[in-house]
mmCIF file of C-alpha atoms in Angstrom:
data_model
loop_
_atom_site.group_PDB
_atom_site.id
_atom_site.type_symbol
_atom_site.label_atom_id
_atom_site.label_comp_id
_atom_site.label_asym_id
_atom_site.label_seq_id
_atom_site.Cartn_x
_atom_site.Cartn_y
_atom_site.Cartn_z
ATOM 1 C CA UNK A 1262 -158.295 73.903 33.841
ATOM 2 C CA UNK A 1263 -158.384 75.996 30.343
ATOM 3 C CA UNK A 1264 -161.809 76.781 31.750
ATOM 4 C CA UNK A 1265 -160.963 77.860 34.919
ATOM 5 C CA UNK A 1266 -158.134 79.977 33.688
ATOM 6 C CA UNK A 1267 -160.583 81.733 31.310
ATOM 7 C CA UNK A 1268 -162.997 82.580 33.802
ATOM 8 C CA UNK A 1269 -160.359 83.469 35.970
ATOM 9 C CA UNK A 1270 -159.055 85.917 33.680
ATOM 10 C CA UNK A 1271 -162.342 87.158 33.002
ATOM 11 C CA UNK A 1272 -162.829 88.128 36.818
ATOM 12 C CA UNK A 1273 -159.298 89.591 36.829
ATOM 13 C CA UNK A 1274 -160.913 92.499 34.446
ATOM 14 C CA UNK A 1275 -162.697 93.709 37.907
ATOM 15 C CA UNK A 1276 -159.784 93.736 39.935
ATOM 16 C CA UNK A 1277 -158.824 97.281 39.782
ATOM 17 C CA UNK A 1278 -161.876 99.898 40.233
ATOM 18 C CA UNK A 1279 -161.706 103.318 41.477
ATOM 19 C CA UNK A 1280 -163.648 106.681 41.536
ATOM 20 C CA UNK A 1281 -162.183 110.310 41.694
ATOM 21 C CA UNK A 1282 -162.609 114.239 41.646
ATOM 22 C CA UNK A 1283 -164.527 116.061 38.709
ATOM 23 C CA UNK A 1284 -162.583 117.396 35.822
ATOM 24 C CA UNK A 1285 -162.364 116.982 31.976
ATOM 25 C CA UNK A 1286 -159.790 115.057 29.999
ATOM 26 C CA UNK A 1287 -159.990 114.463 26.313
ATOM 27 C CA UNK A 1288 -162.410 111.322 25.512
ATOM 28 C CA UNK A 1289 -163.763 111.454 29.058
ATOM 29 C CA UNK A 1290 -166.844 112.948 30.622
ATOM 30 C CA UNK A 1291 -167.589 116.388 32.174
ATOM 31 C CA UNK A 1292 -167.105 114.335 35.344
ATOM 32 C CA UNK A 1293 -163.709 112.835 34.672
ATOM 33 C CA UNK A 1294 -160.864 113.906 36.954
ATOM 34 C CA UNK A 1295 -158.012 116.657 35.788
ATOM 35 C CA UNK A 1296 -155.778 115.698 38.673
ATOM 36 C CA UNK A 1297 -152.665 113.152 38.384
ATOM 37 C CA UNK A 1298 -152.227 110.864 41.101
ATOM 38 C CA UNK A 1299 -148.763 111.609 42.121
ATOM 39 C CA UNK A 1300 -148.273 109.531 45.136
ATOM 40 C CA UNK A 1301 -148.998 106.284 46.628
ATOM 41 C CA UNK A 1302 -150.902 107.920 49.553
ATOM 42 C CA UNK A 1303 -152.941 109.848 47.332
ATOM 43 C CA UNK A 1304 -153.925 106.789 45.331
ATOM 44 C CA UNK A 1305 -154.906 105.105 48.658
ATOM 45 C CA UNK A 1306 -157.225 107.851 49.541
ATOM 46 C CA UNK A 1307 -158.686 107.327 45.975
ATOM 47 C CA UNK A 1308 -159.126 103.576 46.537
ATOM 48 C CA UNK A 1309 -161.244 104.553 49.936
ATOM 49 C CA UNK A 1310 -163.748 106.000 47.863
ATOM 50 C CA UNK A 1311 -164.519 102.311 46.210
ATOM 51 C CA UNK A 1312 -166.605 101.117 49.256
ATOM 52 C CA UNK A 1313 -169.822 99.335 47.993
ATOM 53 C CA UNK A 1314 -170.444 97.168 44.883
ATOM 54 C CA UNK A 1315 -169.522 97.342 41.284
ATOM 55 C CA UNK A 1316 -171.200 96.034 38.461
ATOM 56 C CA UNK A 1317 -170.077 95.199 34.650
ATOM 57 C CA UNK A 1318 -172.006 97.837 32.040
ATOM 58 C CA UNK A 1319 -172.920 94.712 30.656
ATOM 59 C CA UNK A 1320 -173.915 92.429 33.495
ATOM 60 C CA UNK A 1321 -177.881 93.297 33.732
ATOM 61 C CA UNK A 1322 -180.317 90.307 33.946
ATOM 62 C CA UNK A 1323 -183.359 89.889 32.170
ATOM 63 C CA UNK A 1324 -185.220 91.368 34.993
ATOM 64 C CA UNK A 1325 -182.993 94.596 35.014
ATOM 65 C CA UNK A 1326 -181.325 93.356 38.384
ATOM 66 C CA UNK A 1327 -177.417 93.328 38.439
ATOM 67 C CA UNK A 1328 -175.083 91.138 40.044
ATOM 68 C CA UNK A 1329 -171.928 92.952 41.464
ATOM 69 C CA UNK A 1330 -168.736 91.696 39.895
ATOM 70 C CA UNK A 1331 -166.452 93.451 42.468
ATOM 71 C CA UNK A 1332 -166.915 94.897 45.954
ATOM 72 C CA UNK A 1333 -164.560 96.831 47.926
ATOM 73 C CA UNK A 1334 -164.453 97.448 51.991
ATOM 74 C CA UNK A 1335 -162.357 99.689 54.022
ATOM 75 C CA UNK A 1336 -160.855 97.651 56.919
ATOM 76 C CA UNK A 1337 -158.214 97.802 59.728
ATOM 77 C CA UNK A 1338 -159.083 101.348 60.759
ATOM 78 C CA UNK A 1339 -158.616 102.621 57.079
ATOM 79 C CA UNK A 1340 -155.339 100.774 56.468
ATOM 80 C CA UNK A 1341 -156.581 98.456 54.081
ATOM 81 C CA UNK A 1342 -159.144 97.739 51.187
ATOM 82 C CA UNK A 1343 -160.135 94.575 50.727
ATOM 83 C CA UNK A 1344 -161.913 93.983 47.019
ATOM 84 C CA UNK A 1345 -163.511 90.900 46.445
ATOM 85 C CA UNK A 1346 -164.706 89.523 42.787
ATOM 86 C CA UNK A 1347 -166.358 86.417 41.707
ATOM 87 C CA UNK A 1348 -168.219 86.269 45.420
ATOM 88 C CA UNK A 1349 -169.479 82.993 46.584
ATOM 89 C CA UNK A 1350 -168.292 81.221 43.133
ATOM 90 C CA UNK A 1351 -165.617 78.819 42.872
ATOM 91 C CA UNK A 1352 -163.280 81.451 41.527
ATOM 92 C CA UNK A 1353 -164.087 83.983 44.253
ATOM 93 C CA UNK A 1354 -160.629 86.377 44.611
ATOM 94 C CA UNK A 1355 -159.638 88.625 47.378
ATOM 95 C CA UNK A 1356 -157.213 91.790 46.528
ATOM 96 C CA UNK A 1357 -155.833 93.720 49.647
ATOM 97 C CA UNK A 1358 -154.637 97.214 48.867
ATOM 98 C CA UNK A 1359 -152.233 98.595 51.905
ATOM 99 C CA UNK A 1360 -149.427 101.057 52.544
ATOM 100 C CA UNK A 1361 -145.726 99.752 53.019
ATOM 101 C CA UNK A 1362 -144.015 102.609 54.166
ATOM 102 C CA UNK A 1363 -144.508 104.973 51.129
ATOM 103 C CA UNK A 1364 -145.597 102.497 48.504
ATOM 104 C CA UNK A 1365 -149.054 101.315 47.886
ATOM 105 C CA UNK A 1366 -148.918 97.491 47.270
ATOM 106 C CA UNK A 1367 -151.793 95.307 46.437
ATOM 107 C CA UNK A 1368 -151.759 91.380 47.215
ATOM 108 C CA UNK A 1369 -154.292 89.873 44.769
ATOM 109 C CA UNK A 1370 -155.012 86.326 46.379
ATOM 110 C CA UNK A 1371 -156.037 84.283 43.033
ATOM 111 C CA UNK A 1372 -158.086 81.294 42.090
ATOM 112 C CA UNK A 1373 -155.073 80.094 40.420
ATOM 113 C CA UNK A 1374 -153.621 79.576 43.939
ATOM 114 C CA UNK A 1375 -151.131 82.219 43.975
ATOM 115 C CA UNK A 1376 -150.731 85.678 45.332
ATOM 116 C CA UNK A 1377 -148.655 87.964 43.181
ATOM 117 C CA UNK A 1378 -147.883 91.593 44.566
ATOM 118 C CA UNK A 1379 -148.120 94.738 42.629
ATOM 119 C CA UNK A 1380 -147.098 98.113 43.544
ATOM 120 C CA UNK A 1381 -148.515 101.965 42.582
ATOM 121 C CA UNK A 1382 -146.495 103.815 40.041
ATOM 122 C CA UNK A 1383 -147.460 107.303 38.969
ATOM 123 C CA UNK A 1384 -148.486 108.143 35.412
ATOM 124 C CA UNK A 1385 -148.780 111.297 33.749
ATOM 125 C CA UNK A 1386 -152.552 110.519 32.511
ATOM 126 C CA UNK A 1387 -155.011 112.085 35.091
ATOM 127 C CA UNK A 1388 -157.316 109.623 36.789
ATOM 128 C CA UNK A 1389 -154.909 106.867 36.293
ATOM 129 C CA UNK A 1390 -153.712 104.365 39.017
ATOM 130 C CA UNK A 1391 -150.986 101.813 37.380
ATOM 131 C CA UNK A 1392 -150.096 99.010 39.575
ATOM 132 C CA UNK A 1393 -146.573 96.894 38.361
ATOM 133 C CA UNK A 1394 -145.496 93.522 39.202
ATOM 134 C CA UNK A 1395 -143.488 93.558 42.657
ATOM 135 C CA UNK A 1396 -143.007 89.834 43.403
ATOM 136 C CA UNK A 1397 -145.490 87.384 44.977
ATOM 137 C CA UNK A 1398 -145.691 83.776 46.547
ATOM 138 C CA UNK A 1399 -146.814 80.121 45.551
ATOM 139 C CA UNK A 1400 -145.901 80.550 41.641
ATOM 140 C CA UNK A 1401 -142.730 80.616 39.557
ATOM 141 C CA UNK A 1402 -142.766 84.079 37.753
ATOM 142 C CA UNK A 1403 -140.958 82.545 34.783
ATOM 143 C CA UNK A 1404 -143.593 79.743 34.055
ATOM 144 C CA UNK A 1405 -146.570 80.185 36.203
ATOM 145 C CA UNK A 1406 -149.790 82.292 34.951
ATOM 146 C CA UNK A 1407 -150.220 85.082 37.170
ATOM 147 C CA UNK A 1408 -151.550 88.723 37.408
ATOM 148 C CA UNK A 1409 -148.607 90.766 36.458
ATOM 149 C CA UNK A 1410 -149.826 94.539 35.449
ATOM 150 C CA UNK A 1411 -153.183 96.309 35.977
ATOM 151 C CA UNK A 1412 -154.526 99.970 35.403
ATOM 152 C CA UNK A 1413 -157.809 102.081 36.574
ATOM 153 C CA UNK A 1414 -158.828 104.776 34.315
ATOM 154 C CA UNK A 1415 -161.327 106.885 35.919
ATOM 155 C CA UNK A 1416 -164.161 107.973 33.579
ATOM 156 C CA UNK A 1417 -166.101 109.809 36.034
ATOM 157 C CA UNK A 1418 -167.060 109.314 39.821
ATOM 158 C CA UNK A 1419 -169.372 106.348 39.115
ATOM 159 C CA UNK A 1420 -167.579 104.737 36.071
ATOM 160 C CA UNK A 1421 -164.350 103.260 35.405
ATOM 161 C CA UNK A 1422 -162.167 101.339 32.729
ATOM 162 C CA UNK A 1423 -159.966 98.522 34.163
ATOM 163 C CA UNK A 1424 -157.151 96.781 32.143
ATOM 164 C CA UNK A 1425 -155.399 93.945 33.131
ATOM 165 C CA UNK A 1426 -152.138 91.816 32.005
ATOM 166 C CA UNK A 1427 -151.388 88.096 32.901
ATOM 167 C CA UNK A 1428 -147.943 86.876 31.981
ATOM 168 C CA UNK A 1429 -147.145 82.894 31.877
ATOM 169 C CA UNK A 1430 -144.045 81.597 30.454
ATOM 170 C CA UNK A 1431 -142.150 84.718 31.480
ATOM 171 C CA UNK A 1432 -144.366 86.570 28.780
ATOM 172 C CA UNK A 1433 -147.599 88.577 28.295
ATOM 173 C CA UNK A 1434 -150.137 85.632 27.616
ATOM 174 C CA UNK A 1435 -153.394 87.730 27.723
ATOM 175 C CA UNK A 1436 -155.073 90.850 28.921
ATOM 176 C CA UNK A 1437 -158.320 92.498 29.152
ATOM 177 C CA UNK A 1438 -160.594 95.592 29.771
ATOM 178 C CA UNK A 1439 -163.589 96.154 31.387
ATOM 179 C CA UNK A 1440 -165.995 99.235 32.372
ATOM 180 C CA UNK A 1441 -167.845 98.896 35.570
ATOM 181 C CA UNK A 1442 -170.473 101.117 37.106
ATOM 182 C CA UNK A 1443 -170.919 102.039 40.836
ATOM 183 C CA UNK A 1444 -173.765 99.792 42.103
ATOM 184 C CA UNK A 1445 -176.583 102.418 42.998
ATOM 185 C CA UNK A 1446 -178.119 101.718 46.593
ATOM 186 C CA UNK A 1447 -182.034 101.593 46.472
ATOM 187 C CA UNK A 1448 -184.573 102.429 48.620
ATOM 188 C CA UNK A 1449 -187.424 100.744 49.971
#
């Protein structure tokens, strides 16, 4: 079970991925966004730009091939974004992003067999999407391990840095960061 939890936490690094508009921010590339994402609807539109496969910066195989660690699909006439991580593995997980009135929510269907719900909150950092704990099902928040917070920092239109926090026993138990790159489509 301990190895399963470590694997799940590693896969959670890929939970939040996004792309956005060009600009410059200290410490980011010239393609990094200048715009602060103020509301949930704008954040949802940014998430829609994720469609496709994403890979870890360090996930190349010996043959130069990449295995996607996250894939995104816009679904339900644009009202939902489905993110799949760990596809075709025992630790496959799905995260569904959707609007609920004026709130952007995500439900993370975890390999830990729970489903935490997080909501978007605006920050003052350009290009940042932050999600905070909002509830969930099939776990006791005071005891069980669960995805509790996540942030996506857009580096440029094809590169993002994700971070996540997992809570257990009512407090932060682990966190992680990952840099993901948009997988390029190859023509035959």
